[in-house]
Amino acid sequence: MLKVGVLGAGHLGKIHLRLLQQSDKYELVGFYDENQENAERISKEFGYKNFSTIAKLIHAVDVIDIVTPTLSHYKCAKVAIKSGKHIFIEKPIANTVEEAEEIIALANEYNVKGQVGHVERFNPAFIATKEMIENPMFIETHRLAEFNPRGTDVPVVLDLMIHDIDAILSVVKSKVKSINASGVSVISETPDIANARIEFENGCVANLTASRISMKNMRKSRFFQKDAYISVDFLEKKCEVVRMKDAPEVPGDFDMILQNAEGVKKQIYFTNPDVEQNNAILDELNSFADAINNNTTPVVTLEQATDALRVAYQIIECFDK
């Protein structure tokens, strides 16, 4: 079992602490939170060991789980890596692309592994359909959330849309060609609602919408490719696949047949792939332990997370044009 320590015991940090305690791949050594009053309260309530300094915690573990505000990701990662510790960082990887690239360089220099918490990669609905998503040419995503003051210190692109950016980059095997976007600040100092259109060199187009001032929550993505349409509901953890195949010579009474202008007949098949329920955060943390123990590539690498951050900032730059 890998000895692990958590930096940051806010809302998400407490979830990480609880899950690492449950995991059979880690031994939870303790945590550090700069708000010592909060740290002492959590330690008293849950029994986790509260370390008085970051240095003491880092010295006692093999893996550091960074669940601090984004602004401090780079500083925390740098200290951990230079101490030879593997790092798991919540998304986004860092506050700037330059910081993210520096984290990659340090991890390579000190020969440690890193993974970033793009948790939707472990969403069971996405896992159930990912192998079926082959060369999509149009993608549409909607990630809408009810207003929550937590997270409004960053634009909605870094808070919410980056989940979909990462998922899209993981299935589109092509470089980004161009980006157009617009964003509106309604309640916060930074944009609360944004729309982006990403064009890839292979012709694929992705249209992303993110909002944190919606009346209801929604996290849906739709992937269109030749002869197939794949819908993934990240919130409800459901998915649907609609496929088109050549129609049989003699269709059945209940077969759904479409005929185009050229007279070509296609049959439509609806399937709902089995979705195995999981705890995505626990799975991502455990997968990182496997990558360390087996010396394999983490599911969400530092490089992939940096690519998502780079695209996110290209979107944000469009707001000022």
mmCIF file of N, CA and C in Angstrom, residues 203-312:
data_model
loop_
_atom_site.group_PDB
_atom_site.id
_atom_site.type_symbol
_atom_site.label_atom_id
_atom_site.label_comp_id
_atom_site.label_asym_id
_atom_site.label_seq_id
_atom_site.Cartn_x
_atom_site.Cartn_y
_atom_site.Cartn_z
ATOM 1 N N GLY A 203 -11.276 18.080 -39.421
ATOM 2 C CA GLY A 203 -12.621 18.494 -39.811
ATOM 3 C C GLY A 203 -13.660 18.367 -38.715
ATOM 4 N N CYS A 204 -13.310 17.726 -37.622
ATOM 5 C CA CYS A 204 -14.254 17.606 -36.503
ATOM 6 C C CYS A 204 -14.531 18.983 -35.907
ATOM 7 N N VAL A 205 -15.778 19.195 -35.510
ATOM 8 C CA VAL A 205 -16.186 20.443 -34.858
ATOM 9 C C VAL A 205 -16.837 20.094 -33.519
ATOM 10 N N ALA A 206 -16.425 20.785 -32.466
ATOM 11 C CA ALA A 206 -17.025 20.590 -31.142
ATOM 12 C C ALA A 206 -17.638 21.908 -30.687
ATOM 13 N N ASN A 207 -18.879 21.830 -30.260
ATOM 14 C CA ASN A 207 -19.601 23.007 -29.777
ATOM 15 C C ASN A 207 -19.878 22.803 -28.282
ATOM 16 N N LEU A 208 -19.272 23.645 -27.439
ATOM 17 C CA LEU A 208 -19.370 23.461 -25.986
ATOM 18 C C LEU A 208 -20.102 24.638 -25.341
ATOM 19 N N THR A 209 -21.017 24.322 -24.435
ATOM 20 C CA THR A 209 -21.704 25.342 -23.655
ATOM 21 C C THR A 209 -21.545 25.014 -22.177
ATOM 22 N N ALA A 210 -21.174 26.019 -21.395
ATOM 23 C CA ALA A 210 -21.057 25.833 -19.944
ATOM 24 C C ALA A 210 -21.690 27.030 -19.246
ATOM 25 N N SER A 211 -22.424 26.751 -18.176
ATOM 26 C CA SER A 211 -23.059 27.813 -17.398
ATOM 27 C C SER A 211 -23.089 27.427 -15.928
ATOM 28 N N ARG A 212 -22.869 28.423 -15.067
ATOM 29 C CA ARG A 212 -23.009 28.162 -13.622
ATOM 30 C C ARG A 212 -24.125 29.030 -13.029
ATOM 31 N N ILE A 213 -25.028 29.474 -13.895
ATOM 32 C CA ILE A 213 -26.170 30.265 -13.423
ATOM 33 C C ILE A 213 -27.471 29.711 -14.004
ATOM 34 N N SER A 214 -27.527 28.390 -14.149
ATOM 35 C CA SER A 214 -28.709 27.763 -14.737
ATOM 36 C C SER A 214 -29.742 27.419 -13.673
ATOM 37 N N MET A 215 -30.968 27.186 -14.118
ATOM 38 C CA MET A 215 -32.045 26.819 -13.205
ATOM 39 C C MET A 215 -31.972 25.336 -12.837
ATOM 40 N N LYS A 216 -31.290 24.559 -13.668
ATOM 41 C CA LYS A 216 -31.164 23.121 -13.382
ATOM 42 C C LYS A 216 -29.772 22.649 -13.787
ATOM 43 N N ASN A 217 -29.392 21.509 -13.250
ATOM 44 C CA ASN A 217 -28.088 20.929 -13.579
ATOM 45 C C ASN A 217 -28.205 20.027 -14.801
ATOM 46 N N MET A 218 -27.207 20.099 -15.672
ATOM 47 C CA MET A 218 -27.163 19.230 -16.847
ATOM 48 C C MET A 218 -25.711 18.995 -17.233
ATOM 49 N N ARG A 219 -25.385 17.731 -17.559
ATOM 50 C CA ARG A 219 -24.037 17.420 -18.033
ATOM 51 C C ARG A 219 -24.177 16.379 -19.147
ATOM 52 N N LYS A 220 -24.407 16.844 -20.357
ATOM 53 C CA LYS A 220 -24.636 15.931 -21.478
ATOM 54 C C LYS A 220 -23.668 16.199 -22.616
ATOM 55 N N SER A 221 -23.246 15.136 -23.256
ATOM 56 C CA SER A 221 -22.410 15.238 -24.459
ATOM 57 C C SER A 221 -22.985 14.326 -25.534
ATOM 58 N N ARG A 222 -22.918 14.818 -26.774
ATOM 59 C CA ARG A 222 -23.393 14.010 -27.905
ATOM 60 C C ARG A 222 -22.316 13.960 -28.971
ATOM 61 N N PHE A 223 -22.057 12.760 -29.443
ATOM 62 C CA PHE A 223 -20.998 12.530 -30.424
ATOM 63 C C PHE A 223 -21.629 11.975 -31.696
ATOM 64 N N PHE A 224 -21.379 12.654 -32.828
ATOM 65 C CA PHE A 224 -21.921 12.225 -34.114
ATOM 66 C C PHE A 224 -20.769 11.748 -35.004
ATOM 67 N N GLN A 225 -20.922 10.560 -35.544
ATOM 68 C CA GLN A 225 -19.898 10.023 -36.443
ATOM 69 C C GLN A 225 -20.593 9.222 -37.535
ATOM 70 N N LYS A 226 -19.836 8.756 -38.500
ATOM 71 C CA LYS A 226 -20.456 8.038 -39.628
ATOM 72 C C LYS A 226 -21.241 6.836 -39.111
ATOM 73 N N ASP A 227 -22.496 6.815 -39.441
ATOM 74 C CA ASP A 227 -23.397 5.705 -39.104
ATOM 75 C C ASP A 227 -23.651 5.535 -37.609
ATOM 76 N N ALA A 228 -23.366 6.551 -36.791
ATOM 77 C CA ALA A 228 -23.653 6.393 -35.363
ATOM 78 C C ALA A 228 -23.811 7.738 -34.654
ATOM 79 N N TYR A 229 -24.654 7.717 -33.640
ATOM 80 C CA TYR A 229 -24.858 8.872 -32.754
ATOM 81 C C TYR A 229 -24.777 8.330 -31.332
ATOM 82 N N ILE A 230 -23.923 8.940 -30.510
ATOM 83 C CA ILE A 230 -23.702 8.451 -29.149
ATOM 84 C C ILE A 230 -23.985 9.576 -28.169
ATOM 85 N N SER A 231 -24.889 9.309 -27.224
ATOM 86 C CA SER A 231 -25.270 10.301 -26.234
ATOM 87 C C SER A 231 -24.798 9.837 -24.857
ATOM 88 N N VAL A 232 -24.116 10.743 -24.135
ATOM 89 C CA VAL A 232 -23.608 10.420 -22.798
ATOM 90 C C VAL A 232 -24.157 11.438 -21.804
ATOM 91 N N ASP A 233 -24.881 10.948 -20.806
ATOM 92 C CA ASP A 233 -25.388 11.807 -19.743
ATOM 93 C C ASP A 233 -24.495 11.584 -18.521
ATOM 94 N N PHE A 234 -23.563 12.516 -18.300
ATOM 95 C CA PHE A 234 -22.599 12.374 -17.209
ATOM 96 C C PHE A 234 -23.272 12.525 -15.841
ATOM 97 N N LEU A 235 -24.371 13.277 -15.806
ATOM 98 C CA LEU A 235 -25.049 13.521 -14.534
ATOM 99 C C LEU A 235 -25.895 12.321 -14.117
ATOM 100 N N GLU A 236 -26.725 11.833 -15.051
ATOM 101 C CA GLU A 236 -27.597 10.690 -14.752
ATOM 102 C C GLU A 236 -26.877 9.354 -14.905
ATOM 103 N N LYS A 237 -25.659 9.417 -15.465
ATOM 104 C CA LYS A 237 -24.850 8.209 -15.713
ATOM 105 C C LYS A 237 -25.618 7.211 -16.603
ATOM 106 N N LYS A 238 -26.098 7.758 -17.726
ATOM 107 C CA LYS A 238 -26.808 6.954 -18.713
ATOM 108 C C LYS A 238 -26.210 7.221 -20.084
ATOM 109 N N CYS A 239 -26.390 6.294 -20.995
ATOM 110 C CA CYS A 239 -25.902 6.526 -22.360
ATOM 111 C C CYS A 239 -26.800 5.805 -23.358
ATOM 112 N N GLU A 240 -26.750 6.289 -24.584
ATOM 113 C CA GLU A 240 -27.540 5.693 -25.658
ATOM 114 C C GLU A 240 -26.711 5.728 -26.932
ATOM 115 N N VAL A 241 -26.796 4.647 -27.679
ATOM 116 C CA VAL A 241 -26.090 4.569 -28.954
ATOM 117 C C VAL A 241 -27.105 4.268 -30.046
ATOM 118 N N VAL A 242 -27.106 5.110 -31.071
ATOM 119 C CA VAL A 242 -27.988 4.902 -32.221
ATOM 120 C C VAL A 242 -27.098 4.614 -33.423
ATOM 121 N N ARG A 243 -27.275 3.443 -34.001
ATOM 122 C CA ARG A 243 -26.440 3.056 -35.145
ATOM 123 C C ARG A 243 -27.284 2.896 -36.407
ATOM 124 N N MET A 244 -26.647 3.166 -37.543
ATOM 125 C CA MET A 244 -27.291 2.985 -38.845
ATOM 126 C C MET A 244 -26.562 1.855 -39.569
ATOM 127 N N LYS A 245 -27.330 0.881 -40.028
ATOM 128 C CA LYS A 245 -26.747 -0.208 -40.815
ATOM 129 C C LYS A 245 -27.601 -0.422 -42.056
ATOM 130 N N ASP A 246 -27.005 -1.070 -43.065
ATOM 131 C CA ASP A 246 -27.774 -1.355 -44.276
ATOM 132 C C ASP A 246 -29.020 -2.158 -43.903
ATOM 133 N N ALA A 247 -30.151 -1.764 -44.456
ATOM 134 C CA ALA A 247 -31.410 -2.422 -44.125
ATOM 135 C C ALA A 247 -31.449 -3.835 -44.697
ATOM 136 N N PRO A 248 -32.082 -4.772 -43.995
ATOM 137 C CA PRO A 248 -32.207 -6.137 -44.523
ATOM 138 C C PRO A 248 -33.128 -6.166 -45.737
ATOM 139 N N GLU A 249 -32.989 -7.209 -46.536
ATOM 140 C CA GLU A 249 -33.826 -7.348 -47.738
ATOM 141 C C GLU A 249 -35.309 -7.333 -47.368
ATOM 142 N N VAL A 250 -35.618 -8.079 -46.302
ATOM 143 C CA VAL A 250 -37.012 -8.140 -45.857
ATOM 144 C C VAL A 250 -37.057 -7.640 -44.410
ATOM 145 N N PRO A 251 -37.407 -6.372 -44.223
ATOM 146 C CA PRO A 251 -37.434 -5.823 -42.861
ATOM 147 C C PRO A 251 -38.541 -6.453 -42.015
ATOM 148 N N GLY A 252 -38.305 -6.514 -40.707
ATOM 149 C CA GLY A 252 -39.324 -6.997 -39.791
ATOM 150 C C GLY A 252 -40.386 -5.931 -39.572
ATOM 151 N N ASP A 253 -41.504 -6.327 -39.000
ATOM 152 C CA ASP A 253 -42.622 -5.406 -38.791
ATOM 153 C C ASP A 253 -42.240 -4.217 -37.921
ATOM 154 N N PHE A 254 -41.320 -4.429 -36.971
ATOM 155 C CA PHE A 254 -40.976 -3.360 -36.027
ATOM 156 C C PHE A 254 -39.620 -2.710 -36.329
ATOM 157 N N ASP A 255 -39.014 -3.095 -37.453
ATOM 158 C CA ASP A 255 -37.727 -2.483 -37.814
ATOM 159 C C ASP A 255 -37.956 -1.029 -38.232
ATOM 160 N N MET A 256 -37.042 -0.155 -37.806
ATOM 161 C CA MET A 256 -37.132 1.250 -38.194
ATOM 162 C C MET A 256 -36.218 1.468 -39.396
ATOM 163 N N ILE A 257 -36.812 1.791 -40.534
ATOM 164 C CA ILE A 257 -36.058 1.919 -41.784
ATOM 165 C C ILE A 257 -36.145 3.361 -42.288
ATOM 166 N N LEU A 258 -34.989 3.908 -42.705
ATOM 167 C CA LEU A 258 -34.948 5.224 -43.327
ATOM 168 C C LEU A 258 -34.443 5.057 -44.758
ATOM 169 N N GLN A 259 -35.000 5.870 -45.657
ATOM 170 C CA GLN A 259 -34.552 5.823 -47.046
ATOM 171 C C GLN A 259 -34.149 7.225 -47.474
ATOM 172 N N ASN A 260 -32.923 7.374 -48.024
ATOM 173 C CA ASN A 260 -32.471 8.700 -48.437
ATOM 174 C C ASN A 260 -32.915 9.004 -49.866
ATOM 175 N N ALA A 261 -32.533 10.173 -50.364
ATOM 176 C CA ALA A 261 -32.988 10.621 -51.687
ATOM 177 C C ALA A 261 -32.494 9.713 -52.805
ATOM 178 N N GLU A 262 -31.368 9.037 -52.547
ATOM 179 C CA GLU A 262 -30.810 8.136 -53.575
ATOM 180 C C GLU A 262 -31.446 6.742 -53.514
ATOM 181 N N GLY A 263 -32.359 6.560 -52.570
ATOM 182 C CA GLY A 263 -33.029 5.264 -52.470
ATOM 183 C C GLY A 263 -32.320 4.255 -51.582
ATOM 184 N N VAL A 264 -31.220 4.671 -50.944
ATOM 185 C CA VAL A 264 -30.479 3.765 -50.058
ATOM 186 C C VAL A 264 -31.243 3.638 -48.734
ATOM 187 N N LYS A 265 -31.482 2.397 -48.337
ATOM 188 C CA LYS A 265 -32.248 2.144 -47.102
ATOM 189 C C LYS A 265 -31.314 1.765 -45.962
ATOM 190 N N LYS A 266 -31.554 2.371 -44.823
ATOM 191 C CA LYS A 266 -30.767 2.083 -43.620
ATOM 192 C C LYS A 266 -31.708 1.702 -42.483
ATOM 193 N N GLN A 267 -31.225 0.761 -41.662
ATOM 194 C CA GLN A 267 -31.992 0.395 -40.479
ATOM 195 C C GLN A 267 -31.367 1.045 -39.256
ATOM 196 N N ILE A 268 -32.225 1.556 -38.350
ATOM 197 C CA ILE A 268 -31.745 2.216 -37.132
ATOM 198 C C ILE A 268 -31.819 1.237 -35.964
ATOM 199 N N TYR A 269 -30.709 1.140 -35.243
ATOM 200 C CA TYR A 269 -30.645 0.291 -34.050
ATOM 201 C C TYR A 269 -30.412 1.176 -32.822
ATOM 202 N N PHE A 270 -31.220 0.989 -31.816
ATOM 203 C CA PHE A 270 -31.026 1.709 -30.543
ATOM 204 C C PHE A 270 -30.465 0.746 -29.505
ATOM 205 N N THR A 271 -29.390 1.150 -28.847
ATOM 206 C CA THR A 271 -28.863 0.326 -27.751
ATOM 207 C C THR A 271 -28.532 1.221 -26.558
ATOM 208 N N ASN A 272 -28.708 0.659 -25.384
ATOM 209 C CA ASN A 272 -28.310 1.330 -24.141
ATOM 210 C C ASN A 272 -27.246 0.473 -23.474
ATOM 211 N N PRO A 273 -25.973 0.785 -23.713
ATOM 212 C CA PRO A 273 -24.899 -0.033 -23.130
ATOM 213 C C PRO A 273 -25.022 -0.111 -21.614
ATOM 214 N N ASP A 274 -24.606 -1.250 -21.074
ATOM 215 C CA ASP A 274 -24.624 -1.424 -19.614
ATOM 216 C C ASP A 274 -23.657 -0.438 -18.974
ATOM 217 N N VAL A 275 -24.149 0.259 -17.966
ATOM 218 C CA VAL A 275 -23.320 1.222 -17.226
ATOM 219 C C VAL A 275 -23.085 0.650 -15.826
ATOM 220 N N GLU A 276 -21.847 0.343 -15.534
ATOM 221 C CA GLU A 276 -21.518 -0.209 -14.219
ATOM 222 C C GLU A 276 -21.288 0.942 -13.242
ATOM 223 N N GLN A 277 -22.150 1.046 -12.252
ATOM 224 C CA GLN A 277 -22.042 2.151 -11.290
ATOM 225 C C GLN A 277 -20.730 2.063 -10.511
ATOM 226 N N ASN A 278 -20.134 3.207 -10.267
ATOM 227 C CA ASN A 278 -18.831 3.244 -9.578
ATOM 228 C C ASN A 278 -18.729 4.545 -8.779
ATOM 229 N N ASN A 279 -17.644 4.653 -8.043
ATOM 230 C CA ASN A 279 -17.302 5.946 -7.437
ATOM 231 C C ASN A 279 -16.126 6.464 -8.248
ATOM 232 N N ALA A 280 -16.389 7.446 -9.118
ATOM 233 C CA ALA A 280 -15.387 7.903 -10.079
ATOM 234 C C ALA A 280 -14.144 8.467 -9.392
ATOM 235 N N ILE A 281 -14.315 9.187 -8.283
ATOM 236 C CA ILE A 281 -13.151 9.774 -7.598
ATOM 237 C C ILE A 281 -12.283 8.670 -6.998
ATOM 238 N N LEU A 282 -12.925 7.668 -6.386
ATOM 239 C CA LEU A 282 -12.153 6.548 -5.826
ATOM 240 C C LEU A 282 -11.430 5.805 -6.944
ATOM 241 N N ASP A 283 -12.112 5.612 -8.067
ATOM 242 C CA ASP A 283 -11.504 4.896 -9.196
ATOM 243 C C ASP A 283 -10.296 5.640 -9.757
ATOM 244 N N GLU A 284 -10.396 6.980 -9.862
ATOM 245 C CA GLU A 284 -9.260 7.720 -10.419
ATOM 246 C C GLU A 284 -8.059 7.662 -9.467
ATOM 247 N N LEU A 285 -8.326 7.750 -8.165
ATOM 248 C CA LEU A 285 -7.238 7.669 -7.182
ATOM 249 C C LEU A 285 -6.606 6.276 -7.198
ATOM 250 N N ASN A 286 -7.433 5.236 -7.273
ATOM 251 C CA ASN A 286 -6.911 3.866 -7.319
ATOM 252 C C ASN A 286 -6.145 3.596 -8.610
ATOM 253 N N SER A 287 -6.607 4.180 -9.712
ATOM 254 C CA SER A 287 -5.913 3.969 -10.995
ATOM 255 C C SER A 287 -4.516 4.578 -10.941
ATOM 256 N N PHE A 288 -4.380 5.673 -10.185
ATOM 257 C CA PHE A 288 -3.059 6.295 -10.048
ATOM 258 C C PHE A 288 -2.130 5.395 -9.240
ATOM 259 N N ALA A 289 -2.683 4.762 -8.213
ATOM 260 C CA ALA A 289 -1.877 3.806 -7.435
ATOM 261 C C ALA A 289 -1.399 2.666 -8.332
ATOM 262 N N ASP A 290 -2.275 2.177 -9.207
ATOM 263 C CA ASP A 290 -1.901 1.098 -10.139
ATOM 264 C C ASP A 290 -0.789 1.552 -11.081
ATOM 265 N N ALA A 291 -0.894 2.803 -11.570
ATOM 266 C CA ALA A 291 0.130 3.336 -12.483
ATOM 267 C C ALA A 291 1.495 3.397 -11.792
ATOM 268 N N ILE A 292 1.496 3.763 -10.507
ATOM 269 C CA ILE A 292 2.756 3.840 -9.752
ATOM 270 C C ILE A 292 3.305 2.436 -9.512
ATOM 271 N N ASN A 293 2.446 1.549 -9.008
ATOM 272 C CA ASN A 293 2.892 0.196 -8.655
ATOM 273 C C ASN A 293 3.316 -0.631 -9.866
ATOM 274 N N ASN A 294 2.649 -0.430 -11.005
ATOM 275 C CA ASN A 294 2.949 -1.212 -12.214
ATOM 276 C C ASN A 294 3.847 -0.471 -13.192
ATOM 277 N N ASN A 295 4.241 0.762 -12.814
ATOM 278 C CA ASN A 295 5.074 1.609 -13.675
ATOM 279 C C ASN A 295 4.456 1.766 -15.066
ATOM 280 N N THR A 296 3.166 2.124 -15.078
ATOM 281 C CA THR A 296 2.455 2.347 -16.335
ATOM 282 C C THR A 296 2.042 3.825 -16.434
ATOM 283 N N THR A 297 1.544 4.214 -17.594
ATOM 284 C CA THR A 297 1.137 5.608 -17.812
ATOM 285 C C THR A 297 -0.202 5.879 -17.126
ATOM 286 N N PRO A 298 -0.305 6.938 -16.325
ATOM 287 C CA PRO A 298 -1.587 7.271 -15.686
ATOM 288 C C PRO A 298 -2.682 7.533 -16.719
ATOM 289 N N VAL A 299 -3.924 7.339 -16.318
ATOM 290 C CA VAL A 299 -5.059 7.513 -17.240
ATOM 291 C C VAL A 299 -5.146 8.950 -17.736
ATOM 292 N N VAL A 300 -5.001 9.915 -16.835
ATOM 293 C CA VAL A 300 -5.004 11.333 -17.225
ATOM 294 C C VAL A 300 -3.624 11.896 -16.896
ATOM 295 N N THR A 301 -2.790 12.030 -17.909
ATOM 296 C CA THR A 301 -1.413 12.458 -17.685
ATOM 297 C C THR A 301 -1.313 13.966 -17.461
ATOM 298 N N LEU A 302 -0.175 14.383 -16.947
ATOM 299 C CA LEU A 302 0.085 15.816 -16.767
ATOM 300 C C LEU A 302 0.041 16.526 -18.116
ATOM 301 N N GLU A 303 0.543 15.851 -19.151
ATOM 302 C CA GLU A 303 0.560 16.449 -20.496
ATOM 303 C C GLU A 303 -0.858 16.654 -21.036
ATOM 304 N N GLN A 304 -1.720 15.640 -20.842
ATOM 305 C CA GLN A 304 -3.100 15.751 -21.326
ATOM 306 C C GLN A 304 -3.850 16.866 -20.591
ATOM 307 N N ALA A 305 -3.620 16.955 -19.287
ATOM 308 C CA ALA A 305 -4.276 18.005 -18.496
ATOM 309 C C ALA A 305 -3.794 19.389 -18.924
ATOM 310 N N THR A 306 -2.525 19.468 -19.319
ATOM 311 C CA THR A 306 -1.964 20.738 -19.792
ATOM 312 C C THR A 306 -2.566 21.115 -21.151
ATOM 313 N N ASP A 307 -2.777 20.119 -22.011
ATOM 314 C CA ASP A 307 -3.431 20.371 -23.298
ATOM 315 C C ASP A 307 -4.836 20.938 -23.079
ATOM 316 N N ALA A 308 -5.568 20.362 -22.114
ATOM 317 C CA ALA A 308 -6.926 20.847 -21.817
ATOM 318 C C ALA A 308 -6.876 22.279 -21.289
ATOM 319 N N LEU A 309 -5.893 22.556 -20.434
ATOM 320 C CA LEU A 309 -5.746 23.909 -19.881
ATOM 321 C C LEU A 309 -5.390 24.911 -20.979
ATOM 322 N N ARG A 310 -4.542 24.492 -21.912
ATOM 323 C CA ARG A 310 -4.138 25.371 -23.016
ATOM 324 C C ARG A 310 -5.356 25.750 -23.865
ATOM 325 N N VAL A 311 -6.193 24.769 -24.189
ATOM 326 C CA VAL A 311 -7.408 25.032 -24.966
ATOM 327 C C VAL A 311 -8.356 25.931 -24.166
ATOM 328 N N ALA A 312 -8.465 25.681 -22.865
ATOM 329 C CA ALA A 312 -9.332 26.508 -22.007
ATOM 330 C C ALA A 312 -8.908 27.971 -22.067
#
